[in-house]
Amino acid sequence: MLFLKKISLIGYHRLEMPETQDLLRKVTLEPEEVEEETLNNITEIGILCLQNLSVFAIVVVHVWWAGFLLAAGAIPLSWLSLKAGNKNYQSQSDVTEKKRRYEYISQVLLGRDAVLERTLFSYVPFLNERYRSTFQEAYEVEKRTLFRGMVNMKAGGVISTLPALFAAFILIPGVRSGGLSVGMYISIVNAVFSLVRTMTWSLSFQMERLAQNRAKAKDIGMFCGMPEEDAGRRTAECSISEGF
């Protein structure tokens, strides 16, 4: 495996650095899947746009201002999704560093190799407290990330639904006057809410995942660019570029 080959070429002193260990934990979990998932995200976004093009056309023909209002709302919604994806990945990076620390403390507390040191230096109470505080910090970061994601999702849904509700109410006089049939009114309202649902859930999810995978690709590129112990040896090739 190319990643294992690259690791074998990194100097031991550099490999044991905390920042290197954190980077390794992030890039070796699923390095092969990042490029594939990124391409899938782009493909899914394109499919969603094509699938809803006809829905958008129906809305524009009958309520042109509602269609363009929804389209304009998709731009900030996509930007917020990309921003949320970057923030979530940064939170995951922070959690990775804290997990590495408390897992190491757990090994020192429970591992057989440290039995004599634990007995001799009596550091168990101190490390117990360090483990508890580090674990709590990681938990708080994950909790804030989940809460922020839920708030963004709900807020995006509310903001996107407002134009749809407004369009549904503004078309009622047309139904009363006979200019718009009940069947056409129901079709237009369903089309509007279908478009909103796609933008709020499916499209936002794919955009957020795209941002996370781009951030992962940058970390993988950073790992691939790490200096090697023997400069004369051939640089290990990486199949995932950092240019996403």
JSON list of C-alpha atoms in Angstrom, two decimals:
[
{"chain": "A", "resi": 1, "resn": "MET", "atom": "CA", "xyz": [0.00, 0.00, 0.00]},
{"chain": "A", "resi": 2, "resn": "LEU", "atom": "CA", "xyz": [1.34, 3.40, -1.02]},
{"chain": "A", "resi": 3, "resn": "PHE", "atom": "CA", "xyz": [0.46, 5.03, 2.30]},
{"chain": "A", "resi": 4, "resn": "LEU", "atom": "CA", "xyz": [2.37, 2.39, 4.25]},
{"chain": "A", "resi": 5, "resn": "LYS", "atom": "CA", "xyz": [5.33, 2.87, 1.94]},
{"chain": "A", "resi": 6, "resn": "LYS", "atom": "CA", "xyz": [5.21, 6.62, 2.54]},
{"chain": "A", "resi": 7, "resn": "ILE", "atom": "CA", "xyz": [5.08, 6.08, 6.31]},
{"chain": "A", "resi": 8, "resn": "SER", "atom": "CA", "xyz": [8.14, 3.84, 6.11]},
{"chain": "A", "resi": 9, "resn": "LEU", "atom": "CA", "xyz": [10.08, 6.65, 4.41]},
{"chain": "A", "resi": 10, "resn": "ILE", "atom": "CA", "xyz": [9.31, 9.29, 7.05]},
{"chain": "A", "resi": 11, "resn": "GLY", "atom": "CA", "xyz": [12.04, 9.84, 9.63]},
{"chain": "A", "resi": 12, "resn": "TYR", "atom": "CA", "xyz": [11.34, 8.31, 13.03]},
{"chain": "A", "resi": 13, "resn": "HIS", "atom": "CA", "xyz": [11.87, 11.59, 14.88]},
{"chain": "A", "resi": 14, "resn": "ARG", "atom": "CA", "xyz": [9.29, 13.25, 12.65]},
{"chain": "A", "resi": 15, "resn": "LEU", "atom": "CA", "xyz": [6.92, 10.30, 12.78]},
{"chain": "A", "resi": 16, "resn": "GLU", "atom": "CA", "xyz": [6.68, 10.52, 16.58]},
{"chain": "A", "resi": 17, "resn": "MET", "atom": "CA", "xyz": [5.72, 14.20, 16.59]},
{"chain": "A", "resi": 18, "resn": "PRO", "atom": "CA", "xyz": [2.18, 14.83, 17.91]},
{"chain": "A", "resi": 19, "resn": "GLU", "atom": "CA", "xyz": [1.13, 16.76, 14.81]},
{"chain": "A", "resi": 20, "resn": "THR", "atom": "CA", "xyz": [2.36, 13.92, 12.59]},
{"chain": "A", "resi": 21, "resn": "GLN", "atom": "CA", "xyz": [0.45, 11.36, 14.63]},
{"chain": "A", "resi": 22, "resn": "ASP", "atom": "CA", "xyz": [-2.71, 13.47, 14.39]},
{"chain": "A", "resi": 23, "resn": "LEU", "atom": "CA", "xyz": [-2.26, 13.78, 10.63]},
{"chain": "A", "resi": 24, "resn": "LEU", "atom": "CA", "xyz": [-1.75, 10.03, 10.27]},
{"chain": "A", "resi": 25, "resn": "ARG", "atom": "CA", "xyz": [-4.94, 9.31, 12.18]},
{"chain": "A", "resi": 26, "resn": "LYS", "atom": "CA", "xyz": [-6.88, 11.56, 9.82]},
{"chain": "A", "resi": 27, "resn": "VAL", "atom": "CA", "xyz": [-5.45, 10.35, 6.50]},
{"chain": "A", "resi": 28, "resn": "THR", "atom": "CA", "xyz": [-5.12, 6.60, 7.12]},
{"chain": "A", "resi": 29, "resn": "LEU", "atom": "CA", "xyz": [-8.73, 6.01, 8.17]},
{"chain": "A", "resi": 30, "resn": "GLU", "atom": "CA", "xyz": [-10.19, 6.14, 4.67]},
{"chain": "A", "resi": 31, "resn": "PRO", "atom": "CA", "xyz": [-7.66, 7.62, 2.22]},
{"chain": "A", "resi": 32, "resn": "GLU", "atom": "CA", "xyz": [-8.73, 5.50, -0.74]},
{"chain": "A", "resi": 33, "resn": "GLU", "atom": "CA", "xyz": [-12.36, 6.55, -0.42]},
{"chain": "A", "resi": 34, "resn": "VAL", "atom": "CA", "xyz": [-11.84, 10.31, -0.39]},
{"chain": "A", "resi": 35, "resn": "GLU", "atom": "CA", "xyz": [-11.34, 10.78, -4.13]},
{"chain": "A", "resi": 36, "resn": "GLU", "atom": "CA", "xyz": [-14.17, 8.38, -5.01]},
{"chain": "A", "resi": 37, "resn": "GLU", "atom": "CA", "xyz": [-16.59, 10.01, -2.57]},
{"chain": "A", "resi": 38, "resn": "THR", "atom": "CA", "xyz": [-15.67, 13.49, -3.81]},
{"chain": "A", "resi": 39, "resn": "LEU", "atom": "CA", "xyz": [-16.46, 12.50, -7.39]},
{"chain": "A", "resi": 40, "resn": "ASN", "atom": "CA", "xyz": [-19.71, 10.91, -6.17]},
{"chain": "A", "resi": 41, "resn": "ASN", "atom": "CA", "xyz": [-20.64, 14.16, -4.40]},
{"chain": "A", "resi": 42, "resn": "ILE", "atom": "CA", "xyz": [-20.08, 16.17, -7.58]},
{"chain": "A", "resi": 43, "resn": "THR", "atom": "CA", "xyz": [-22.05, 13.64, -9.60]},
{"chain": "A", "resi": 44, "resn": "GLU", "atom": "CA", "xyz": [-24.95, 13.63, -7.13]},
{"chain": "A", "resi": 45, "resn": "ILE", "atom": "CA", "xyz": [-25.08, 17.42, -7.11]},
{"chain": "A", "resi": 46, "resn": "GLY", "atom": "CA", "xyz": [-25.27, 17.44, -10.91]},
{"chain": "A", "resi": 47, "resn": "ILE", "atom": "CA", "xyz": [-28.00, 14.77, -10.92]},
{"chain": "A", "resi": 48, "resn": "LEU", "atom": "CA", "xyz": [-30.04, 16.67, -8.34]},
{"chain": "A", "resi": 49, "resn": "CYS", "atom": "CA", "xyz": [-29.81, 19.86, -10.38]},
{"chain": "A", "resi": 50, "resn": "LEU", "atom": "CA", "xyz": [-30.89, 18.07, -13.57]},
{"chain": "A", "resi": 51, "resn": "GLN", "atom": "CA", "xyz": [-33.74, 16.24, -11.82]},
{"chain": "A", "resi": 52, "resn": "ASN", "atom": "CA", "xyz": [-35.16, 19.47, -10.46]},
{"chain": "A", "resi": 53, "resn": "LEU", "atom": "CA", "xyz": [-34.67, 21.49, -13.63]},
{"chain": "A", "resi": 54, "resn": "SER", "atom": "CA", "xyz": [-38.12, 20.50, -14.89]},
{"chain": "A", "resi": 55, "resn": "VAL", "atom": "CA", "xyz": [-39.66, 21.33, -11.51]},
{"chain": "A", "resi": 56, "resn": "PHE", "atom": "CA", "xyz": [-37.96, 24.71, -11.58]},
{"chain": "A", "resi": 57, "resn": "ALA", "atom": "CA", "xyz": [-39.24, 25.32, -15.12]},
{"chain": "A", "resi": 58, "resn": "ILE", "atom": "CA", "xyz": [-42.84, 24.58, -14.07]},
{"chain": "A", "resi": 59, "resn": "VAL", "atom": "CA", "xyz": [-42.56, 26.98, -11.14]},
{"chain": "A", "resi": 60, "resn": "VAL", "atom": "CA", "xyz": [-41.00, 29.73, -13.27]},
{"chain": "A", "resi": 61, "resn": "VAL", "atom": "CA", "xyz": [-43.68, 29.45, -15.97]},
{"chain": "A", "resi": 62, "resn": "HIS", "atom": "CA", "xyz": [-46.54, 29.90, -13.52]},
{"chain": "A", "resi": 63, "resn": "VAL", "atom": "CA", "xyz": [-44.91, 31.89, -10.68]},
{"chain": "A", "resi": 64, "resn": "TRP", "atom": "CA", "xyz": [-41.70, 33.29, -12.15]},
{"chain": "A", "resi": 65, "resn": "TRP", "atom": "CA", "xyz": [-40.76, 35.35, -9.11]},
{"chain": "A", "resi": 66, "resn": "ALA", "atom": "CA", "xyz": [-41.10, 32.35, -6.76]},
{"chain": "A", "resi": 67, "resn": "GLY", "atom": "CA", "xyz": [-38.86, 30.25, -8.98]},
{"chain": "A", "resi": 68, "resn": "PHE", "atom": "CA", "xyz": [-36.11, 32.84, -9.12]},
{"chain": "A", "resi": 69, "resn": "LEU", "atom": "CA", "xyz": [-36.50, 33.52, -5.41]},
{"chain": "A", "resi": 70, "resn": "LEU", "atom": "CA", "xyz": [-35.93, 29.83, -4.69]},
{"chain": "A", "resi": 71, "resn": "ALA", "atom": "CA", "xyz": [-32.97, 29.76, -7.07]},
{"chain": "A", "resi": 72, "resn": "ALA", "atom": "CA", "xyz": [-31.49, 32.81, -5.37]},
{"chain": "A", "resi": 73, "resn": "GLY", "atom": "CA", "xyz": [-31.99, 31.15, -2.00]},
{"chain": "A", "resi": 74, "resn": "ALA", "atom": "CA", "xyz": [-30.04, 28.10, -3.17]},
{"chain": "A", "resi": 75, "resn": "ILE", "atom": "CA", "xyz": [-26.85, 30.17, -3.48]},
{"chain": "A", "resi": 76, "resn": "PRO", "atom": "CA", "xyz": [-26.50, 31.20, 0.21]},
{"chain": "A", "resi": 77, "resn": "LEU", "atom": "CA", "xyz": [-27.79, 27.77, 1.23]},
{"chain": "A", "resi": 78, "resn": "SER", "atom": "CA", "xyz": [-25.00, 26.09, -0.74]},
{"chain": "A", "resi": 79, "resn": "TRP", "atom": "CA", "xyz": [-22.44, 28.51, 0.71]},
{"chain": "A", "resi": 80, "resn": "LEU", "atom": "CA", "xyz": [-23.65, 27.77, 4.23]},
{"chain": "A", "resi": 81, "resn": "SER", "atom": "CA", "xyz": [-23.44, 24.03, 3.53]},
{"chain": "A", "resi": 82, "resn": "LEU", "atom": "CA", "xyz": [-19.84, 24.35, 2.33]},
{"chain": "A", "resi": 83, "resn": "LYS", "atom": "CA", "xyz": [-18.98, 26.45, 5.37]},
{"chain": "A", "resi": 84, "resn": "ALA", "atom": "CA", "xyz": [-20.65, 23.93, 7.68]},
{"chain": "A", "resi": 85, "resn": "GLY", "atom": "CA", "xyz": [-18.70, 21.11, 6.04]},
{"chain": "A", "resi": 86, "resn": "ASN", "atom": "CA", "xyz": [-15.40, 22.89, 6.65]},
{"chain": "A", "resi": 87, "resn": "LYS", "atom": "CA", "xyz": [-16.33, 23.64, 10.26]},
{"chain": "A", "resi": 88, "resn": "ASN", "atom": "CA", "xyz": [-17.38, 20.04, 10.87]},
{"chain": "A", "resi": 89, "resn": "TYR", "atom": "CA", "xyz": [-14.11, 18.72, 9.49]},
{"chain": "A", "resi": 90, "resn": "GLN", "atom": "CA", "xyz": [-12.16, 21.16, 11.66]},
{"chain": "A", "resi": 91, "resn": "SER", "atom": "CA", "xyz": [-14.13, 19.91, 14.67]},
{"chain": "A", "resi": 92, "resn": "GLN", "atom": "CA", "xyz": [-13.33, 16.33, 13.69]},
{"chain": "A", "resi": 93, "resn": "SER", "atom": "CA", "xyz": [-9.65, 17.28, 13.50]},
{"chain": "A", "resi": 94, "resn": "ASP", "atom": "CA", "xyz": [-9.80, 18.75, 17.01]},
{"chain": "A", "resi": 95, "resn": "VAL", "atom": "CA", "xyz": [-11.49, 15.59, 18.28]},
{"chain": "A", "resi": 96, "resn": "THR", "atom": "CA", "xyz": [-8.85, 13.43, 16.57]},
{"chain": "A", "resi": 97, "resn": "GLU", "atom": "CA", "xyz": [-6.09, 15.16, 18.53]},
{"chain": "A", "resi": 98, "resn": "LYS", "atom": "CA", "xyz": [-7.94, 14.78, 21.82]},
{"chain": "A", "resi": 99, "resn": "LYS", "atom": "CA", "xyz": [-8.82, 11.14, 21.12]},
{"chain": "A", "resi": 100, "resn": "ARG", "atom": "CA", "xyz": [-5.17, 10.35, 20.44]},
{"chain": "A", "resi": 101, "resn": "ARG", "atom": "CA", "xyz": [-4.25, 11.87, 23.79]},
{"chain": "A", "resi": 102, "resn": "TYR", "atom": "CA", "xyz": [-6.84, 10.10, 25.94]},
{"chain": "A", "resi": 103, "resn": "GLU", "atom": "CA", "xyz": [-6.30, 6.78, 24.14]},
{"chain": "A", "resi": 104, "resn": "TYR", "atom": "CA", "xyz": [-2.59, 7.03, 24.90]},
{"chain": "A", "resi": 105, "resn": "ILE", "atom": "CA", "xyz": [-3.38, 7.81, 28.54]},
{"chain": "A", "resi": 106, "resn": "SER", "atom": "CA", "xyz": [-5.67, 4.78, 28.60]},
{"chain": "A", "resi": 107, "resn": "GLN", "atom": "CA", "xyz": [-2.84, 2.58, 27.34]},
{"chain": "A", "resi": 108, "resn": "VAL", "atom": "CA", "xyz": [-0.55, 3.88, 30.09]},
{"chain": "A", "resi": 109, "resn": "LEU", "atom": "CA", "xyz": [-3.22, 3.29, 32.73]},
{"chain": "A", "resi": 110, "resn": "LEU", "atom": "CA", "xyz": [-4.24, -0.18, 31.56]},
{"chain": "A", "resi": 111, "resn": "GLY", "atom": "CA", "xyz": [-1.30, -1.57, 29.60]},
{"chain": "A", "resi": 112, "resn": "ARG", "atom": "CA", "xyz": [0.94, -4.27, 31.05]},
{"chain": "A", "resi": 113, "resn": "ASP", "atom": "CA", "xyz": [4.09, -2.50, 29.86]},
{"chain": "A", "resi": 114, "resn": "ALA", "atom": "CA", "xyz": [3.54, 0.36, 32.35]},
{"chain": "A", "resi": 115, "resn": "VAL", "atom": "CA", "xyz": [2.74, -1.79, 35.43]},
{"chain": "A", "resi": 116, "resn": "LEU", "atom": "CA", "xyz": [6.06, -1.14, 37.16]},
{"chain": "A", "resi": 117, "resn": "GLU", "atom": "CA", "xyz": [5.96, 2.59, 36.42]},
{"chain": "A", "resi": 118, "resn": "ARG", "atom": "CA", "xyz": [2.42, 2.89, 37.76]},
{"chain": "A", "resi": 119, "resn": "THR", "atom": "CA", "xyz": [3.46, 1.16, 40.97]},
{"chain": "A", "resi": 120, "resn": "LEU", "atom": "CA", "xyz": [6.70, 3.06, 41.38]},
{"chain": "A", "resi": 121, "resn": "PHE", "atom": "CA", "xyz": [5.50, 6.59, 40.62]},
{"chain": "A", "resi": 122, "resn": "SER", "atom": "CA", "xyz": [1.83, 6.28, 41.73]},
{"chain": "A", "resi": 123, "resn": "TYR", "atom": "CA", "xyz": [0.62, 8.50, 38.91]},
{"chain": "A", "resi": 124, "resn": "VAL", "atom": "CA", "xyz": [-2.74, 6.78, 38.42]},
{"chain": "A", "resi": 125, "resn": "PRO", "atom": "CA", "xyz": [-4.86, 9.50, 40.11]},
{"chain": "A", "resi": 126, "resn": "PHE", "atom": "CA", "xyz": [-3.15, 12.21, 38.06]},
{"chain": "A", "resi": 127, "resn": "LEU", "atom": "CA", "xyz": [-3.60, 10.37, 34.77]},
{"chain": "A", "resi": 128, "resn": "ASN", "atom": "CA", "xyz": [-7.18, 9.48, 35.66]},
{"chain": "A", "resi": 129, "resn": "GLU", "atom": "CA", "xyz": [-7.95, 13.17, 35.93]},
{"chain": "A", "resi": 130, "resn": "ARG", "atom": "CA", "xyz": [-6.11, 13.92, 32.68]},
{"chain": "A", "resi": 131, "resn": "TYR", "atom": "CA", "xyz": [-8.06, 11.16, 30.93]},
{"chain": "A", "resi": 132, "resn": "ARG", "atom": "CA", "xyz": [-11.37, 12.41, 32.27]},
{"chain": "A", "resi": 133, "resn": "SER", "atom": "CA", "xyz": [-10.72, 16.05, 31.30]},
{"chain": "A", "resi": 134, "resn": "THR", "atom": "CA", "xyz": [-9.43, 15.18, 27.81]},
{"chain": "A", "resi": 135, "resn": "PHE", "atom": "CA", "xyz": [-12.35, 12.82, 27.16]},
{"chain": "A", "resi": 136, "resn": "GLN", "atom": "CA", "xyz": [-14.78, 15.51, 28.32]},
{"chain": "A", "resi": 137, "resn": "GLU", "atom": "CA", "xyz": [-13.18, 18.06, 25.98]},
{"chain": "A", "resi": 138, "resn": "ALA", "atom": "CA", "xyz": [-13.58, 15.71, 23.01]},
{"chain": "A", "resi": 139, "resn": "TYR", "atom": "CA", "xyz": [-17.18, 15.01, 24.00]},
{"chain": "A", "resi": 140, "resn": "GLU", "atom": "CA", "xyz": [-17.99, 18.73, 24.24]},
{"chain": "A", "resi": 141, "resn": "VAL", "atom": "CA", "xyz": [-16.52, 19.38, 20.78]},
{"chain": "A", "resi": 142, "resn": "GLU", "atom": "CA", "xyz": [-18.58, 16.56, 19.24]},
{"chain": "A", "resi": 143, "resn": "LYS", "atom": "CA", "xyz": [-21.71, 17.73, 21.04]},
{"chain": "A", "resi": 144, "resn": "ARG", "atom": "CA", "xyz": [-21.28, 21.31, 19.81]},
{"chain": "A", "resi": 145, "resn": "THR", "atom": "CA", "xyz": [-20.71, 20.04, 16.26]},
{"chain": "A", "resi": 146, "resn": "LEU", "atom": "CA", "xyz": [-23.89, 17.96, 16.30]},
{"chain": "A", "resi": 147, "resn": "PHE", "atom": "CA", "xyz": [-25.90, 20.81, 17.81]},
{"chain": "A", "resi": 148, "resn": "ARG", "atom": "CA", "xyz": [-24.57, 23.32, 15.27]},
{"chain": "A", "resi": 149, "resn": "GLY", "atom": "CA", "xyz": [-25.37, 20.94, 12.42]},
{"chain": "A", "resi": 150, "resn": "MET", "atom": "CA", "xyz": [-28.92, 20.44, 13.69]},
{"chain": "A", "resi": 151, "resn": "VAL", "atom": "CA", "xyz": [-29.47, 24.20, 14.07]},
{"chain": "A", "resi": 152, "resn": "ASN", "atom": "CA", "xyz": [-28.12, 24.91, 10.58]},
{"chain": "A", "resi": 153, "resn": "MET", "atom": "CA", "xyz": [-30.29, 22.19, 9.09]},
{"chain": "A", "resi": 154, "resn": "LYS", "atom": "CA", "xyz": [-33.45, 23.45, 10.80]},
{"chain": "A", "resi": 155, "resn": "ALA", "atom": "CA", "xyz": [-32.68, 27.09, 10.02]},
{"chain": "A", "resi": 156, "resn": "GLY", "atom": "CA", "xyz": [-32.01, 26.28, 6.37]},
{"chain": "A", "resi": 157, "resn": "GLY", "atom": "CA", "xyz": [-35.28, 24.39, 6.17]},
{"chain": "A", "resi": 158, "resn": "VAL", "atom": "CA", "xyz": [-37.26, 27.28, 7.66]},
{"chain": "A", "resi": 159, "resn": "ILE", "atom": "CA", "xyz": [-35.62, 29.89, 5.44]},
{"chain": "A", "resi": 160, "resn": "SER", "atom": "CA", "xyz": [-36.16, 27.81, 2.31]},
{"chain": "A", "resi": 161, "resn": "THR", "atom": "CA", "xyz": [-39.78, 27.04, 3.19]},
{"chain": "A", "resi": 162, "resn": "LEU", "atom": "CA", "xyz": [-40.81, 30.68, 3.58]},
{"chain": "A", "resi": 163, "resn": "PRO", "atom": "CA", "xyz": [-40.78, 31.46, -0.19]},
{"chain": "A", "resi": 164, "resn": "ALA", "atom": "CA", "xyz": [-42.72, 28.25, -0.84]},
{"chain": "A", "resi": 165, "resn": "LEU", "atom": "CA", "xyz": [-45.40, 29.19, 1.71]},
{"chain": "A", "resi": 166, "resn": "PHE", "atom": "CA", "xyz": [-45.56, 32.69, 0.30]},
{"chain": "A", "resi": 167, "resn": "ALA", "atom": "CA", "xyz": [-46.03, 31.31, -3.23]},
{"chain": "A", "resi": 168, "resn": "ALA", "atom": "CA", "xyz": [-48.79, 28.97, -2.00]},
{"chain": "A", "resi": 169, "resn": "PHE", "atom": "CA", "xyz": [-50.71, 31.84, -0.39]},
{"chain": "A", "resi": 170, "resn": "ILE", "atom": "CA", "xyz": [-50.20, 34.32, -3.22]},
{"chain": "A", "resi": 171, "resn": "LEU", "atom": "CA", "xyz": [-51.74, 31.88, -5.74]},
{"chain": "A", "resi": 172, "resn": "ILE", "atom": "CA", "xyz": [-54.98, 31.43, -3.77]},
{"chain": "A", "resi": 173, "resn": "PRO", "atom": "CA", "xyz": [-56.68, 34.54, -5.29]},
{"chain": "A", "resi": 174, "resn": "GLY", "atom": "CA", "xyz": [-55.99, 33.12, -8.75]},
{"chain": "A", "resi": 175, "resn": "VAL", "atom": "CA", "xyz": [-57.84, 29.92, -7.80]},
{"chain": "A", "resi": 176, "resn": "ARG", "atom": "CA", "xyz": [-60.78, 31.90, -6.42]},
{"chain": "A", "resi": 177, "resn": "SER", "atom": "CA", "xyz": [-61.08, 34.01, -9.55]},
{"chain": "A", "resi": 178, "resn": "GLY", "atom": "CA", "xyz": [-60.95, 30.95, -11.80]},
{"chain": "A", "resi": 179, "resn": "GLY", "atom": "CA", "xyz": [-57.71, 31.94, -13.50]},
{"chain": "A", "resi": 180, "resn": "LEU", "atom": "CA", "xyz": [-55.98, 28.93, -12.01]},
{"chain": "A", "resi": 181, "resn": "SER", "atom": "CA", "xyz": [-57.53, 25.50, -11.65]},
{"chain": "A", "resi": 182, "resn": "VAL", "atom": "CA", "xyz": [-57.37, 23.63, -8.34]},
{"chain": "A", "resi": 183, "resn": "GLY", "atom": "CA", "xyz": [-55.41, 20.81, -9.96]},
{"chain": "A", "resi": 184, "resn": "MET", "atom": "CA", "xyz": [-52.82, 23.22, -11.39]},
{"chain": "A", "resi": 185, "resn": "TYR", "atom": "CA", "xyz": [-52.59, 25.01, -8.04]},
{"chain": "A", "resi": 186, "resn": "ILE", "atom": "CA", "xyz": [-51.87, 21.74, -6.23]},
{"chain": "A", "resi": 187, "resn": "SER", "atom": "CA", "xyz": [-49.31, 20.75, -8.87]},
{"chain": "A", "resi": 188, "resn": "ILE", "atom": "CA", "xyz": [-47.47, 24.07, -8.59]},
{"chain": "A", "resi": 189, "resn": "VAL", "atom": "CA", "xyz": [-47.44, 24.01, -4.78]},
{"chain": "A", "resi": 190, "resn": "ASN", "atom": "CA", "xyz": [-46.18, 20.41, -4.78]},
{"chain": "A", "resi": 191, "resn": "ALA", "atom": "CA", "xyz": [-43.47, 21.36, -7.28]},
{"chain": "A", "resi": 192, "resn": "VAL", "atom": "CA", "xyz": [-42.37, 24.30, -5.15]},
{"chain": "A", "resi": 193, "resn": "PHE", "atom": "CA", "xyz": [-42.17, 22.25, -1.97]},
{"chain": "A", "resi": 194, "resn": "SER", "atom": "CA", "xyz": [-40.38, 19.44, -3.82]},
{"chain": "A", "resi": 195, "resn": "LEU", "atom": "CA", "xyz": [-37.77, 21.93, -4.98]},
{"chain": "A", "resi": 196, "resn": "VAL", "atom": "CA", "xyz": [-37.39, 23.31, -1.47]},
{"chain": "A", "resi": 197, "resn": "ARG", "atom": "CA", "xyz": [-37.05, 19.81, 0.00]},
{"chain": "A", "resi": 198, "resn": "THR", "atom": "CA", "xyz": [-34.31, 18.94, -2.47]},
{"chain": "A", "resi": 199, "resn": "MET", "atom": "CA", "xyz": [-32.36, 22.13, -1.79]},
{"chain": "A", "resi": 200, "resn": "THR", "atom": "CA", "xyz": [-32.71, 21.87, 1.97]},
{"chain": "A", "resi": 201, "resn": "TRP", "atom": "CA", "xyz": [-31.87, 18.19, 2.45]},
{"chain": "A", "resi": 202, "resn": "SER", "atom": "CA", "xyz": [-30.29, 16.41, -0.50]},
{"chain": "A", "resi": 203, "resn": "LEU", "atom": "CA", "xyz": [-28.37, 19.28, -2.06]},
{"chain": "A", "resi": 204, "resn": "SER", "atom": "CA", "xyz": [-27.21, 20.71, 1.28]},
{"chain": "A", "resi": 205, "resn": "PHE", "atom": "CA", "xyz": [-26.02, 17.27, 2.43]},
{"chain": "A", "resi": 206, "resn": "GLN", "atom": "CA", "xyz": [-24.01, 16.69, -0.75]},
{"chain": "A", "resi": 207, "resn": "MET", "atom": "CA", "xyz": [-22.45, 20.16, -0.59]},
{"chain": "A", "resi": 208, "resn": "GLU", "atom": "CA", "xyz": [-21.47, 19.64, 3.04]},
{"chain": "A", "resi": 209, "resn": "ARG", "atom": "CA", "xyz": [-19.91, 16.24, 2.28]},
{"chain": "A", "resi": 210, "resn": "LEU", "atom": "CA", "xyz": [-18.06, 17.78, -0.67]},
{"chain": "A", "resi": 211, "resn": "ALA", "atom": "CA", "xyz": [-16.50, 20.41, 1.59]},
{"chain": "A", "resi": 212, "resn": "GLN", "atom": "CA", "xyz": [-15.43, 17.77, 4.12]},
{"chain": "A", "resi": 213, "resn": "ASN", "atom": "CA", "xyz": [-13.85, 15.58, 1.44]},
{"chain": "A", "resi": 214, "resn": "ARG", "atom": "CA", "xyz": [-11.97, 18.54, -0.02]},
{"chain": "A", "resi": 215, "resn": "ALA", "atom": "CA", "xyz": [-10.56, 19.27, 3.44]},
{"chain": "A", "resi": 216, "resn": "LYS", "atom": "CA", "xyz": [-9.58, 15.60, 3.80]},
{"chain": "A", "resi": 217, "resn": "ALA", "atom": "CA", "xyz": [-7.86, 15.70, 0.42]},
{"chain": "A", "resi": 218, "resn": "LYS", "atom": "CA", "xyz": [-5.79, 18.69, 1.57]},
{"chain": "A", "resi": 219, "resn": "ASP", "atom": "CA", "xyz": [-4.62, 16.75, 4.64]},
{"chain": "A", "resi": 220, "resn": "ILE", "atom": "CA", "xyz": [-3.73, 13.79, 2.45]},
{"chain": "A", "resi": 221, "resn": "GLY", "atom": "CA", "xyz": [-1.76, 16.10, 0.17]},
{"chain": "A", "resi": 222, "resn": "MET", "atom": "CA", "xyz": [0.05, 17.47, 3.23]},
{"chain": "A", "resi": 223, "resn": "PHE", "atom": "CA", "xyz": [0.90, 13.93, 4.28]},
{"chain": "A", "resi": 224, "resn": "CYS", "atom": "CA", "xyz": [2.17, 13.07, 0.80]},
{"chain": "A", "resi": 225, "resn": "GLY", "atom": "CA", "xyz": [4.42, 16.14, 0.86]},
{"chain": "A", "resi": 226, "resn": "MET", "atom": "CA", "xyz": [6.11, 15.29, 4.17]},
{"chain": "A", "resi": 227, "resn": "PRO", "atom": "CA", "xyz": [9.93, 15.05, 3.85]},
{"chain": "A", "resi": 228, "resn": "GLU", "atom": "CA", "xyz": [11.43, 11.59, 3.81]},
{"chain": "A", "resi": 229, "resn": "GLU", "atom": "CA", "xyz": [14.34, 10.23, 5.79]},
{"chain": "A", "resi": 230, "resn": "ASP", "atom": "CA", "xyz": [16.43, 9.31, 2.78]},
{"chain": "A", "resi": 231, "resn": "ALA", "atom": "CA", "xyz": [16.25, 12.08, 0.19]},
{"chain": "A", "resi": 232, "resn": "GLY", "atom": "CA", "xyz": [17.87, 9.84, -2.41]},
{"chain": "A", "resi": 233, "resn": "ARG", "atom": "CA", "xyz": [15.11, 7.32, -2.38]},
{"chain": "A", "resi": 234, "resn": "ARG", "atom": "CA", "xyz": [12.20, 7.60, -4.76]},
{"chain": "A", "resi": 235, "resn": "THR", "atom": "CA", "xyz": [9.30, 9.64, -3.38]},
{"chain": "A", "resi": 236, "resn": "ALA", "atom": "CA", "xyz": [6.33, 7.49, -2.59]},
{"chain": "A", "resi": 237, "resn": "GLU", "atom": "CA", "xyz": [3.56, 8.08, -5.06]},
{"chain": "A", "resi": 238, "resn": "CYS", "atom": "CA", "xyz": [0.15, 9.13, -3.83]},
{"chain": "A", "resi": 239, "resn": "SER", "atom": "CA", "xyz": [-2.99, 8.34, -5.77]},
{"chain": "A", "resi": 240, "resn": "ILE", "atom": "CA", "xyz": [-5.02, 11.15, -4.18]},
{"chain": "A", "resi": 241, "resn": "SER", "atom": "CA", "xyz": [-4.02, 14.67, -5.13]},
{"chain": "A", "resi": 242, "resn": "GLU", "atom": "CA", "xyz": [-4.50, 17.72, -2.96]},
{"chain": "A", "resi": 243, "resn": "GLY", "atom": "CA", "xyz": [-6.03, 19.78, -5.75]},
{"chain": "A", "resi": 244, "resn": "PHE", "atom": "CA", "xyz": [-9.69, 19.07, -5.05]}
]
